[in-house]
Amino acid sequence: MDRRCKLFYTIHQVLLLHQGPIHDFTLSMDAHHTCFEIDQIILHLSRNHAVKKLTFDFCYYDMYVLPLSFFSLHHLTDLSLKNCNINQKPIFNGFVNLTNLSFTCGKISRKALLHLLSICPSLKSLSLFILENDFIGSEYPSIMELFKCLPVIDDLTTTWVDTIAPVVKASVPQELPTSLIHLKYCSIEEMLFHDGCGLTFVAVLIKCSPNLEKIVLEMGNDEMESDVLEEYSVTLEKYSDVWLEHLKELEIRDFEHVKPVLELVKLGAGWVEKNEKLEMLKTLKCAPHASPVEIVVD
């Protein structure tokens, strides 16, 4: 019996002999596209235990396809999926108790993603990292469709380059479909402004999130000259009336002295009370290669 078989045999024995509920289950390993042994583990959990916290962390090169029995785990409150494949639109009642979802580097179609989010009515925290090439099919969800599925979200972490940019494409709505009144924390990694819509998207997102307390933007590598980036900068004067009463911190990591970023800093200074501006702006972190930037708050 090889090591892999021994591992699964041991897991099955533990599950079969275990007395009492299993509320938390984590499996981190290499998993093939199809894996009967993992299918059986999920089936056993769905039939015999009210699992509340589930973590699957699999390898990247051959994403494991989640079986239908996975969608019978109705008691889930916390779900973390890494390198998993949801290649179907499941028909089930949903994860009504799910409050935290992390979906990282997985394959999923537009319909499956929107359906998954829409049947999680209690979802408050979402970490979404999907590579552009890992969207199954030729259709991407629109940003309007995406946020309609997140009515009570208060914590959002994602990435611009691979996840948000493909769904925003070349057009950013002036208003989101619903006010994200519960959103308090938003973090966007690999943020770029050279596509001409990144800055506008951030402004629209903030405008529709009146209760934001912290915004984190981790800048990606804009491999363009500053004068070219300035051509993509947009005027944000129409958002100058935005008032974020609860904003405590605007954090920009890998800060560069280019016009689009400075436009955002300028706009951010107008979002808060005058005596809070320096406290907010002090969190701007300059990259080692960036030019010194003097920020003057009137």
PDB file of C-alpha atoms in Angstrom:
ATOM      1  CA  MET A   1       0.000   0.000   0.000  1.00  0.00           C
ATOM      2  CA  ASP A   2       1.555   3.312  -1.096  1.00  0.00           C
ATOM      3  CA  ARG A   3       1.626   6.456   1.056  1.00  0.00           C
ATOM      4  CA  ARG A   4      -1.390   8.006  -0.655  1.00  0.00           C
ATOM      5  CA  CYS A   5      -3.547   4.932  -0.083  1.00  0.00           C
ATOM      6  CA  LYS A   6      -2.368   4.720   3.521  1.00  0.00           C
ATOM      7  CA  LEU A   7      -3.327   8.351   4.067  1.00  0.00           C
ATOM      8  CA  PHE A   8      -6.859   7.925   2.744  1.00  0.00           C
ATOM      9  CA  TYR A   9      -7.274   4.637   4.613  1.00  0.00           C
ATOM     10  CA  THR A  10      -6.298   6.370   7.847  1.00  0.00           C
ATOM     11  CA  ILE A  11      -8.667   9.290   7.218  1.00  0.00           C
ATOM     12  CA  HIS A  12     -11.568   6.931   6.530  1.00  0.00           C
ATOM     13  CA  GLN A  13     -10.829   4.903   9.650  1.00  0.00           C
ATOM     14  CA  VAL A  14     -10.756   8.020  11.808  1.00  0.00           C
ATOM     15  CA  LEU A  15     -14.035   9.249  10.331  1.00  0.00           C
ATOM     16  CA  LEU A  16     -15.752   5.887  10.763  1.00  0.00           C
ATOM     17  CA  LEU A  17     -14.564   5.351  14.326  1.00  0.00           C
ATOM     18  CA  HIS A  18     -15.049   8.931  15.488  1.00  0.00           C
ATOM     19  CA  GLN A  19     -17.864   9.385  17.954  1.00  0.00           C
ATOM     20  CA  GLY A  20     -19.498  12.744  18.252  1.00  0.00           C
ATOM     21  CA  PRO A  21     -19.891  15.633  15.818  1.00  0.00           C
ATOM     22  CA  ILE A  22     -17.239  16.993  13.469  1.00  0.00           C
ATOM     23  CA  HIS A  23     -17.643  20.753  13.157  1.00  0.00           C
ATOM     24  CA  ASP A  24     -14.260  21.640  11.632  1.00  0.00           C
ATOM     25  CA  PHE A  25     -12.540  19.733   8.819  1.00  0.00           C
ATOM     26  CA  THR A  26      -9.360  20.663   6.908  1.00  0.00           C
ATOM     27  CA  LEU A  27      -7.706  18.753   4.066  1.00  0.00           C
ATOM     28  CA  SER A  28      -4.502  20.041   2.458  1.00  0.00           C
ATOM     29  CA  MET A  29      -2.814  17.848  -0.142  1.00  0.00           C
ATOM     30  CA  ASP A  30      -2.239  17.139  -3.821  1.00  0.00           C
ATOM     31  CA  ALA A  31      -5.513  16.144  -5.443  1.00  0.00           C
ATOM     32  CA  HIS A  32      -6.196  14.985  -8.972  1.00  0.00           C
ATOM     33  CA  HIS A  33      -8.943  16.419 -11.180  1.00  0.00           C
ATOM     34  CA  THR A  34     -11.111  13.533 -10.046  1.00  0.00           C
ATOM     35  CA  CYS A  35     -10.431  11.796  -6.752  1.00  0.00           C
ATOM     36  CA  PHE A  36     -12.840   9.095  -5.610  1.00  0.00           C
ATOM     37  CA  GLU A  37     -11.342   9.001  -2.119  1.00  0.00           C
ATOM     38  CA  ILE A  38     -12.004  12.697  -1.484  1.00  0.00           C
ATOM     39  CA  ASP A  39     -15.481  12.318  -2.967  1.00  0.00           C
ATOM     40  CA  GLN A  40     -16.179   9.641  -0.365  1.00  0.00           C
ATOM     41  CA  ILE A  41     -14.887  11.822   2.466  1.00  0.00           C
ATOM     42  CA  ILE A  42     -17.198  14.657   1.434  1.00  0.00           C
ATOM     43  CA  LEU A  43     -20.128  12.259   1.082  1.00  0.00           C
ATOM     44  CA  HIS A  44     -19.505  10.884   4.575  1.00  0.00           C
ATOM     45  CA  LEU A  45     -19.316  14.374   6.077  1.00  0.00           C
ATOM     46  CA  SER A  46     -22.486  15.517   4.315  1.00  0.00           C
ATOM     47  CA  ARG A  47     -24.472  12.510   5.550  1.00  0.00           C
ATOM     48  CA  ASN A  48     -23.184  12.158   9.085  1.00  0.00           C
ATOM     49  CA  HIS A  49     -21.920  15.490  10.399  1.00  0.00           C
ATOM     50  CA  ALA A  50     -23.044  19.103  10.672  1.00  0.00           C
ATOM     51  CA  VAL A  51     -19.708  20.523   9.495  1.00  0.00           C
ATOM     52  CA  LYS A  52     -19.511  24.264  10.126  1.00  0.00           C
ATOM     53  CA  LYS A  53     -15.961  25.074   9.036  1.00  0.00           C
ATOM     54  CA  LEU A  54     -14.437  23.426   5.955  1.00  0.00           C
ATOM     55  CA  THR A  55     -11.044  24.048   4.339  1.00  0.00           C
ATOM     56  CA  PHE A  56      -9.803  22.411   1.133  1.00  0.00           C
ATOM     57  CA  ASP A  57      -6.292  23.406   0.063  1.00  0.00           C
ATOM     58  CA  PHE A  58      -5.279  21.457  -3.031  1.00  0.00           C
ATOM     59  CA  CYS A  59      -2.505  21.686  -5.619  1.00  0.00           C
ATOM     60  CA  TYR A  60      -2.746  24.099  -8.553  1.00  0.00           C
ATOM     61  CA  TYR A  61      -1.867  22.090 -11.633  1.00  0.00           C
ATOM     62  CA  ASP A  62      -4.840  19.698 -11.536  1.00  0.00           C
ATOM     63  CA  MET A  63      -7.821  21.276  -9.817  1.00  0.00           C
ATOM     64  CA  TYR A  64     -10.106  18.935  -7.920  1.00  0.00           C
ATOM     65  CA  VAL A  65     -13.724  18.971  -9.130  1.00  0.00           C
ATOM     66  CA  LEU A  66     -16.143  19.263  -6.224  1.00  0.00           C
ATOM     67  CA  PRO A  67     -18.822  16.529  -6.273  1.00  0.00           C
ATOM     68  CA  LEU A  68     -22.545  17.143  -5.889  1.00  0.00           C
ATOM     69  CA  SER A  69     -22.431  15.867  -2.299  1.00  0.00           C
ATOM     70  CA  PHE A  70     -20.373  18.950  -1.411  1.00  0.00           C
ATOM     71  CA  PHE A  71     -23.484  21.077  -1.862  1.00  0.00           C
ATOM     72  CA  SER A  72     -25.271  19.075   0.835  1.00  0.00           C
ATOM     73  CA  LEU A  73     -23.105  20.597   3.567  1.00  0.00           C
ATOM     74  CA  HIS A  74     -25.921  22.920   4.609  1.00  0.00           C
ATOM     75  CA  HIS A  75     -24.523  23.793   8.041  1.00  0.00           C
ATOM     76  CA  LEU A  76     -21.370  25.534   6.784  1.00  0.00           C
ATOM     77  CA  THR A  77     -20.547  28.928   8.272  1.00  0.00           C
ATOM     78  CA  ASP A  78     -16.912  29.169   7.095  1.00  0.00           C
ATOM     79  CA  LEU A  79     -15.688  27.817   3.757  1.00  0.00           C
ATOM     80  CA  SER A  80     -12.204  28.065   2.247  1.00  0.00           C
ATOM     81  CA  LEU A  81     -11.532  26.545  -1.188  1.00  0.00           C
ATOM     82  CA  LYS A  82      -8.150  26.689  -2.877  1.00  0.00           C
ATOM     83  CA  ASN A  83      -7.549  25.199  -6.319  1.00  0.00           C
ATOM     84  CA  CYS A  84     -11.005  23.660  -6.545  1.00  0.00           C
ATOM     85  CA  ASN A  85     -13.180  23.376  -9.638  1.00  0.00           C
ATOM     86  CA  ILE A  86     -16.904  24.129  -9.612  1.00  0.00           C
ATOM     87  CA  ASN A  87     -17.867  23.237 -13.149  1.00  0.00           C
ATOM     88  CA  GLN A  88     -21.611  23.107 -12.767  1.00  0.00           C
ATOM     89  CA  LYS A  89     -24.515  25.168 -11.541  1.00  0.00           C
ATOM     90  CA  PRO A  90     -25.760  23.088  -8.630  1.00  0.00           C
ATOM     91  CA  ILE A  91     -29.445  22.935  -7.818  1.00  0.00           C
ATOM     92  CA  PHE A  92     -29.795  23.097  -4.053  1.00  0.00           C
ATOM     93  CA  ASN A  93     -31.144  25.286  -1.270  1.00  0.00           C
ATOM     94  CA  GLY A  94     -27.880  27.047  -0.631  1.00  0.00           C
ATOM     95  CA  PHE A  95     -25.496  27.673   2.236  1.00  0.00           C
ATOM     96  CA  VAL A  96     -27.936  29.756   4.259  1.00  0.00           C
ATOM     97  CA  ASN A  97     -25.608  29.923   7.283  1.00  0.00           C
ATOM     98  CA  LEU A  98     -22.389  30.714   5.405  1.00  0.00           C
ATOM     99  CA  THR A  99     -20.849  33.984   6.596  1.00  0.00           C
ATOM    100  CA  ASN A 100     -17.223  33.614   5.420  1.00  0.00           C
ATOM    101  CA  LEU A 101     -16.116  32.431   1.975  1.00  0.00           C
ATOM    102  CA  SER A 102     -12.623  32.256   0.496  1.00  0.00           C
ATOM    103  CA  PHE A 103     -12.329  31.075  -3.112  1.00  0.00           C
ATOM    104  CA  THR A 104      -8.734  31.152  -4.327  1.00  0.00           C
ATOM    105  CA  CYS A 105      -7.235  30.111  -7.668  1.00  0.00           C
ATOM    106  CA  GLY A 106     -10.202  27.936  -8.556  1.00  0.00           C
ATOM    107  CA  LYS A 107     -12.047  27.254 -11.775  1.00  0.00           C
ATOM    108  CA  ILE A 108     -15.654  28.348 -12.044  1.00  0.00           C
ATOM    109  CA  SER A 109     -18.106  29.558 -14.657  1.00  0.00           C
ATOM    110  CA  ARG A 110     -19.975  32.852 -14.604  1.00  0.00           C
ATOM    111  CA  LYS A 111     -23.304  31.145 -13.867  1.00  0.00           C
ATOM    112  CA  ALA A 112     -21.848  28.946 -11.142  1.00  0.00           C
ATOM    113  CA  LEU A 113     -20.128  31.883  -9.400  1.00  0.00           C
ATOM    114  CA  LEU A 114     -23.211  34.081  -9.417  1.00  0.00           C
ATOM    115  CA  HIS A 115     -25.387  31.191  -8.282  1.00  0.00           C
ATOM    116  CA  LEU A 116     -22.972  30.267  -5.489  1.00  0.00           C
ATOM    117  CA  LEU A 117     -22.916  33.828  -4.147  1.00  0.00           C
ATOM    118  CA  SER A 118     -26.656  34.358  -4.539  1.00  0.00           C
ATOM    119  CA  ILE A 119     -27.541  31.333  -2.408  1.00  0.00           C
ATOM    120  CA  CYS A 120     -25.388  32.549   0.490  1.00  0.00           C
ATOM    121  CA  PRO A 121     -27.726  35.245   1.897  1.00  0.00           C
ATOM    122  CA  SER A 122     -25.741  35.639   5.130  1.00  0.00           C
ATOM    123  CA  LEU A 123     -22.342  36.104   3.469  1.00  0.00           C
ATOM    124  CA  LYS A 124     -20.427  38.875   5.236  1.00  0.00           C
ATOM    125  CA  SER A 125     -16.795  38.173   4.353  1.00  0.00           C
ATOM    126  CA  LEU A 126     -15.588  37.306   0.845  1.00  0.00           C
ATOM    127  CA  SER A 127     -12.049  36.677  -0.370  1.00  0.00           C
ATOM    128  CA  LEU A 128     -12.152  36.161  -4.132  1.00  0.00           C
ATOM    129  CA  PHE A 129      -9.082  35.426  -6.250  1.00  0.00           C
ATOM    130  CA  ILE A 130      -9.834  33.917  -9.653  1.00  0.00           C
ATOM    131  CA  LEU A 131      -7.284  34.029 -12.462  1.00  0.00           C
ATOM    132  CA  GLU A 132      -8.736  35.388 -15.690  1.00  0.00           C
ATOM    133  CA  ASN A 133      -7.975  32.142 -17.536  1.00  0.00           C
ATOM    134  CA  ASP A 134      -9.725  30.112 -14.848  1.00  0.00           C
ATOM    135  CA  PHE A 135     -13.183  31.444 -15.649  1.00  0.00           C
ATOM    136  CA  ILE A 136     -14.870  28.519 -17.394  1.00  0.00           C
ATOM    137  CA  GLY A 137     -16.375  29.574 -20.707  1.00  0.00           C
ATOM    138  CA  SER A 138     -16.153  32.869 -22.540  1.00  0.00           C
ATOM    139  CA  GLU A 139     -18.497  34.863 -20.289  1.00  0.00           C
ATOM    140  CA  TYR A 140     -17.451  36.856 -17.241  1.00  0.00           C
ATOM    141  CA  PRO A 141     -19.885  38.124 -14.617  1.00  0.00           C
ATOM    142  CA  SER A 142     -20.450  41.862 -14.795  1.00  0.00           C
ATOM    143  CA  ILE A 143     -19.613  43.991 -11.796  1.00  0.00           C
ATOM    144  CA  MET A 144     -23.327  44.790 -11.515  1.00  0.00           C
ATOM    145  CA  GLU A 145     -24.190  41.091 -11.299  1.00  0.00           C
ATOM    146  CA  LEU A 146     -21.420  40.434  -8.797  1.00  0.00           C
ATOM    147  CA  PHE A 147     -22.409  43.072  -6.258  1.00  0.00           C
ATOM    148  CA  LYS A 148     -26.109  42.244  -6.495  1.00  0.00           C
ATOM    149  CA  CYS A 149     -25.182  38.919  -4.910  1.00  0.00           C
ATOM    150  CA  LEU A 150     -23.485  40.575  -1.912  1.00  0.00           C
ATOM    151  CA  PRO A 151     -26.217  42.556  -0.117  1.00  0.00           C
ATOM    152  CA  VAL A 152     -24.802  42.201   3.422  1.00  0.00           C
ATOM    153  CA  ILE A 153     -21.065  41.990   2.689  1.00  0.00           C
ATOM    154  CA  ASP A 154     -18.887  43.882   5.191  1.00  0.00           C
ATOM    155  CA  ASP A 155     -15.409  42.511   4.351  1.00  0.00           C
ATOM    156  CA  LEU A 156     -14.194  42.203   0.752  1.00  0.00           C
ATOM    157  CA  THR A 157     -10.725  41.116  -0.400  1.00  0.00           C
ATOM    158  CA  THR A 158      -9.894  40.575  -4.056  1.00  0.00           C
ATOM    159  CA  THR A 159      -7.400  41.339  -6.816  1.00  0.00           C
ATOM    160  CA  TRP A 160      -7.740  43.825  -9.649  1.00  0.00           C
ATOM    161  CA  VAL A 161      -5.600  42.279 -12.392  1.00  0.00           C
ATOM    162  CA  ASP A 162      -7.047  38.779 -12.518  1.00  0.00           C
ATOM    163  CA  THR A 163     -10.479  39.004 -10.918  1.00  0.00           C
ATOM    164  CA  ILE A 164     -12.066  42.455 -11.063  1.00  0.00           C
ATOM    165  CA  ALA A 165     -10.552  43.890 -14.257  1.00  0.00           C
ATOM    166  CA  PRO A 166     -11.984  41.113 -16.479  1.00  0.00           C
ATOM    167  CA  VAL A 167     -15.488  41.684 -15.115  1.00  0.00           C
ATOM    168  CA  VAL A 168     -15.262  45.470 -15.258  1.00  0.00           C
ATOM    169  CA  LYS A 169     -13.603  45.380 -18.701  1.00  0.00           C
ATOM    170  CA  ALA A 170     -13.676  48.775 -20.401  1.00  0.00           C
ATOM    171  CA  SER A 171     -16.828  50.098 -18.755  1.00  0.00           C
ATOM    172  CA  VAL A 172     -17.369  51.077 -15.155  1.00  0.00           C
ATOM    173  CA  PRO A 173     -20.941  51.866 -14.045  1.00  0.00           C
ATOM    174  CA  GLN A 174     -21.550  55.283 -12.547  1.00  0.00           C
ATOM    175  CA  GLU A 175     -23.567  53.643  -9.805  1.00  0.00           C
ATOM    176  CA  LEU A 176     -23.500  50.139  -8.384  1.00  0.00           C
ATOM    177  CA  PRO A 177     -26.819  48.246  -8.366  1.00  0.00           C
ATOM    178  CA  THR A 178     -27.225  48.574  -4.646  1.00  0.00           C
ATOM    179  CA  SER A 179     -25.631  50.570  -1.896  1.00  0.00           C
ATOM    180  CA  LEU A 180     -23.052  48.448  -0.090  1.00  0.00           C
ATOM    181  CA  ILE A 181     -24.154  49.885   3.221  1.00  0.00           C
ATOM    182  CA  HIS A 182     -22.601  47.094   5.285  1.00  0.00           C
ATOM    183  CA  LEU A 183     -19.136  47.188   3.683  1.00  0.00           C
ATOM    184  CA  LYS A 184     -16.552  48.267   6.272  1.00  0.00           C
ATOM    185  CA  TYR A 185     -13.300  46.799   4.955  1.00  0.00           C
ATOM    186  CA  CYS A 186     -12.135  46.543   1.354  1.00  0.00           C
ATOM    187  CA  SER A 187      -8.748  45.305   0.122  1.00  0.00           C
ATOM    188  CA  ILE A 188      -7.746  45.142  -3.551  1.00  0.00           C
ATOM    189  CA  GLU A 189      -4.403  43.621  -4.510  1.00  0.00           C
ATOM    190  CA  GLU A 190      -2.462  44.180  -7.748  1.00  0.00           C
ATOM    191  CA  MET A 191      -4.278  47.462  -8.337  1.00  0.00           C
ATOM    192  CA  LEU A 192      -3.407  49.055 -11.688  1.00  0.00           C
ATOM    193  CA  PHE A 193      -4.543  52.310 -13.261  1.00  0.00           C
ATOM    194  CA  HIS A 194      -3.079  51.992 -16.754  1.00  0.00           C
ATOM    195  CA  ASP A 195      -6.269  50.403 -18.118  1.00  0.00           C
ATOM    196  CA  GLY A 196      -8.165  53.641 -17.700  1.00  0.00           C
ATOM    197  CA  CYS A 197     -10.940  52.300 -15.474  1.00  0.00           C
ATOM    198  CA  GLY A 198      -9.213  51.184 -12.267  1.00  0.00           C
ATOM    199  CA  LEU A 199      -9.337  54.591 -10.625  1.00  0.00           C
ATOM    200  CA  THR A 200     -12.966  55.177 -11.568  1.00  0.00           C
ATOM    201  CA  PHE A 201     -13.936  51.759 -10.247  1.00  0.00           C
ATOM    202  CA  VAL A 202     -12.358  52.495  -6.867  1.00  0.00           C
ATOM    203  CA  ALA A 203     -14.189  55.828  -6.688  1.00  0.00           C
ATOM    204  CA  VAL A 204     -17.547  54.266  -7.601  1.00  0.00           C
ATOM    205  CA  LEU A 205     -17.042  51.462  -5.088  1.00  0.00           C
ATOM    206  CA  ILE A 206     -16.261  53.942  -2.338  1.00  0.00           C
ATOM    207  CA  LYS A 207     -19.170  56.193  -3.302  1.00  0.00           C
ATOM    208  CA  CYS A 208     -21.577  53.290  -2.866  1.00  0.00           C
ATOM    209  CA  SER A 209     -20.047  52.208   0.459  1.00  0.00           C
ATOM    210  CA  PRO A 210     -20.941  54.948   2.964  1.00  0.00           C
ATOM    211  CA  ASN A 211     -19.837  52.972   6.027  1.00  0.00           C
ATOM    212  CA  LEU A 212     -16.325  52.060   4.893  1.00  0.00           C
ATOM    213  CA  GLU A 213     -13.792  52.171   7.721  1.00  0.00           C
ATOM    214  CA  LYS A 214     -10.649  50.955   5.967  1.00  0.00           C
ATOM    215  CA  ILE A 215      -9.494  50.750   2.344  1.00  0.00           C
ATOM    216  CA  VAL A 216      -6.319  48.899   1.355  1.00  0.00           C
ATOM    217  CA  LEU A 217      -4.926  49.186  -2.171  1.00  0.00           C
ATOM    218  CA  GLU A 218      -1.821  47.173  -2.960  1.00  0.00           C
ATOM    219  CA  MET A 219      -0.444  48.622  -6.158  1.00  0.00           C
ATOM    220  CA  GLY A 220       0.682  46.272  -8.904  1.00  0.00           C
ATOM    221  CA  ASN A 221       3.584  46.882 -11.240  1.00  0.00           C
ATOM    222  CA  ASP A 222       2.465  49.459 -13.810  1.00  0.00           C
ATOM    223  CA  GLU A 223       5.147  48.867 -16.411  1.00  0.00           C
ATOM    224  CA  MET A 224       4.483  52.169 -18.116  1.00  0.00           C
ATOM    225  CA  GLU A 225       6.136  55.567 -18.027  1.00  0.00           C
ATOM    226  CA  SER A 226       4.619  58.199 -15.754  1.00  0.00           C
ATOM    227  CA  ASP A 227       3.634  60.465 -18.642  1.00  0.00           C
ATOM    228  CA  VAL A 228       1.730  57.595 -20.261  1.00  0.00           C
ATOM    229  CA  LEU A 229      -0.045  56.813 -16.998  1.00  0.00           C
ATOM    230  CA  GLU A 230      -1.121  60.441 -16.745  1.00  0.00           C
ATOM    231  CA  GLU A 231      -3.037  60.019 -19.988  1.00  0.00           C
ATOM    232  CA  TYR A 232      -5.113  57.328 -18.273  1.00  0.00           C
ATOM    233  CA  SER A 233      -5.765  59.421 -15.205  1.00  0.00           C
ATOM    234  CA  VAL A 234      -9.375  60.503 -14.832  1.00  0.00           C
ATOM    235  CA  THR A 235     -10.784  63.590 -13.211  1.00  0.00           C
ATOM    236  CA  LEU A 236     -12.529  62.642  -9.995  1.00  0.00           C
ATOM    237  CA  GLU A 237     -14.122  65.995  -9.234  1.00  0.00           C
ATOM    238  CA  LYS A 238     -17.619  64.529  -9.563  1.00  0.00           C
ATOM    239  CA  TYR A 239     -16.833  62.342  -6.549  1.00  0.00           C
ATOM    240  CA  SER A 240     -15.602  65.236  -4.419  1.00  0.00           C
ATOM    241  CA  ASP A 241     -18.938  65.418  -2.593  1.00  0.00           C
ATOM    242  CA  VAL A 242     -18.550  61.878  -1.290  1.00  0.00           C
ATOM    243  CA  TRP A 243     -18.582  61.883   2.500  1.00  0.00           C
ATOM    244  CA  LEU A 244     -17.266  58.862   4.369  1.00  0.00           C
ATOM    245  CA  GLU A 245     -18.159  59.560   7.953  1.00  0.00           C
ATOM    246  CA  HIS A 246     -16.656  56.328   9.269  1.00  0.00           C
ATOM    247  CA  LEU A 247     -13.452  56.140   7.199  1.00  0.00           C
ATOM    248  CA  LYS A 248     -10.483  55.703   9.520  1.00  0.00           C
ATOM    249  CA  GLU A 249      -7.719  54.507   7.239  1.00  0.00           C
ATOM    250  CA  LEU A 250      -6.717  54.686   3.583  1.00  0.00           C
ATOM    251  CA  GLU A 251      -3.687  52.474   3.021  1.00  0.00           C
ATOM    252  CA  ILE A 252      -1.856  52.438  -0.305  1.00  0.00           C
ATOM    253  CA  ARG A 253       0.986  49.947  -0.482  1.00  0.00           C
ATOM    254  CA  ASP A 254       3.859  50.261  -2.956  1.00  0.00           C
ATOM    255  CA  PHE A 255       2.925  53.906  -3.479  1.00  0.00           C
ATOM    256  CA  GLU A 256       4.287  55.546  -6.629  1.00  0.00           C
ATOM    257  CA  HIS A 257       4.479  59.207  -7.562  1.00  0.00           C
ATOM    258  CA  VAL A 258       2.191  59.015 -10.604  1.00  0.00           C
ATOM    259  CA  LYS A 259      -0.875  61.092 -11.338  1.00  0.00           C
ATOM    260  CA  PRO A 260      -3.611  58.429 -10.968  1.00  0.00           C
ATOM    261  CA  VAL A 261      -2.403  57.512  -7.477  1.00  0.00           C
ATOM    262  CA  LEU A 262      -2.056  61.148  -6.445  1.00  0.00           C
ATOM    263  CA  GLU A 263      -5.578  61.819  -7.738  1.00  0.00           C
ATOM    264  CA  LEU A 264      -6.848  59.150  -5.372  1.00  0.00           C
ATOM    265  CA  VAL A 265      -4.866  60.553  -2.447  1.00  0.00           C
ATOM    266  CA  LYS A 266      -6.243  64.016  -3.173  1.00  0.00           C
ATOM    267  CA  LEU A 267      -9.778  62.679  -3.314  1.00  0.00           C
ATOM    268  CA  GLY A 268      -9.265  60.671  -0.136  1.00  0.00           C
ATOM    269  CA  ALA A 269      -8.199  63.772   1.747  1.00  0.00           C
ATOM    270  CA  GLY A 270     -11.593  65.267   1.039  1.00  0.00           C
ATOM    271  CA  TRP A 271     -13.529  62.296   2.350  1.00  0.00           C
ATOM    272  CA  VAL A 272     -12.836  62.825   6.021  1.00  0.00           C
ATOM    273  CA  GLU A 273     -12.710  65.416   8.773  1.00  0.00           C
ATOM    274  CA  LYS A 274      -9.754  67.788   8.540  1.00  0.00           C
ATOM    275  CA  ASN A 275      -8.285  66.620  11.835  1.00  0.00           C
ATOM    276  CA  GLU A 276      -8.414  63.017  10.597  1.00  0.00           C
ATOM    277  CA  LYS A 277      -6.628  63.605   7.275  1.00  0.00           C
ATOM    278  CA  LEU A 278      -3.082  63.263   8.538  1.00  0.00           C
ATOM    279  CA  GLU A 279      -3.985  60.137  10.501  1.00  0.00           C
ATOM    280  CA  MET A 280      -5.410  58.590   7.342  1.00  0.00           C
ATOM    281  CA  LEU A 281      -2.630  59.639   4.993  1.00  0.00           C
ATOM    282  CA  LYS A 282       0.237  58.577   7.230  1.00  0.00           C
ATOM    283  CA  THR A 283      -0.415  54.952   6.305  1.00  0.00           C
ATOM    284  CA  LEU A 284       0.659  55.521   2.710  1.00  0.00           C
ATOM    285  CA  LYS A 285       3.676  53.305   2.218  1.00  0.00           C
ATOM    286  CA  CYS A 286       6.275  54.340  -0.344  1.00  0.00           C
ATOM    287  CA  ALA A 287       7.974  51.673  -2.402  1.00  0.00           C
ATOM    288  CA  PRO A 288      11.818  51.769  -2.262  1.00  0.00           C
ATOM    289  CA  HIS A 289      12.036  52.959  -5.866  1.00  0.00           C
ATOM    290  CA  ALA A 290       9.409  55.670  -5.573  1.00  0.00           C
ATOM    291  CA  SER A 291      10.259  59.356  -5.538  1.00  0.00           C
ATOM    292  CA  PRO A 292       9.648  61.235  -2.296  1.00  0.00           C
ATOM    293  CA  VAL A 293       6.131  62.620  -2.221  1.00  0.00           C
ATOM    294  CA  GLU A 294       5.068  65.610  -0.181  1.00  0.00           C
ATOM    295  CA  ILE A 295       1.415  65.530   0.752  1.00  0.00           C
ATOM    296  CA  VAL A 296      -0.027  68.881   1.742  1.00  0.00           C
ATOM    297  CA  VAL A 297      -3.391  68.880   3.476  1.00  0.00           C
ATOM    298  CA  ASP A 298      -5.042  72.269   3.469  1.00  0.00           C
TER     299      ASP A 298
END
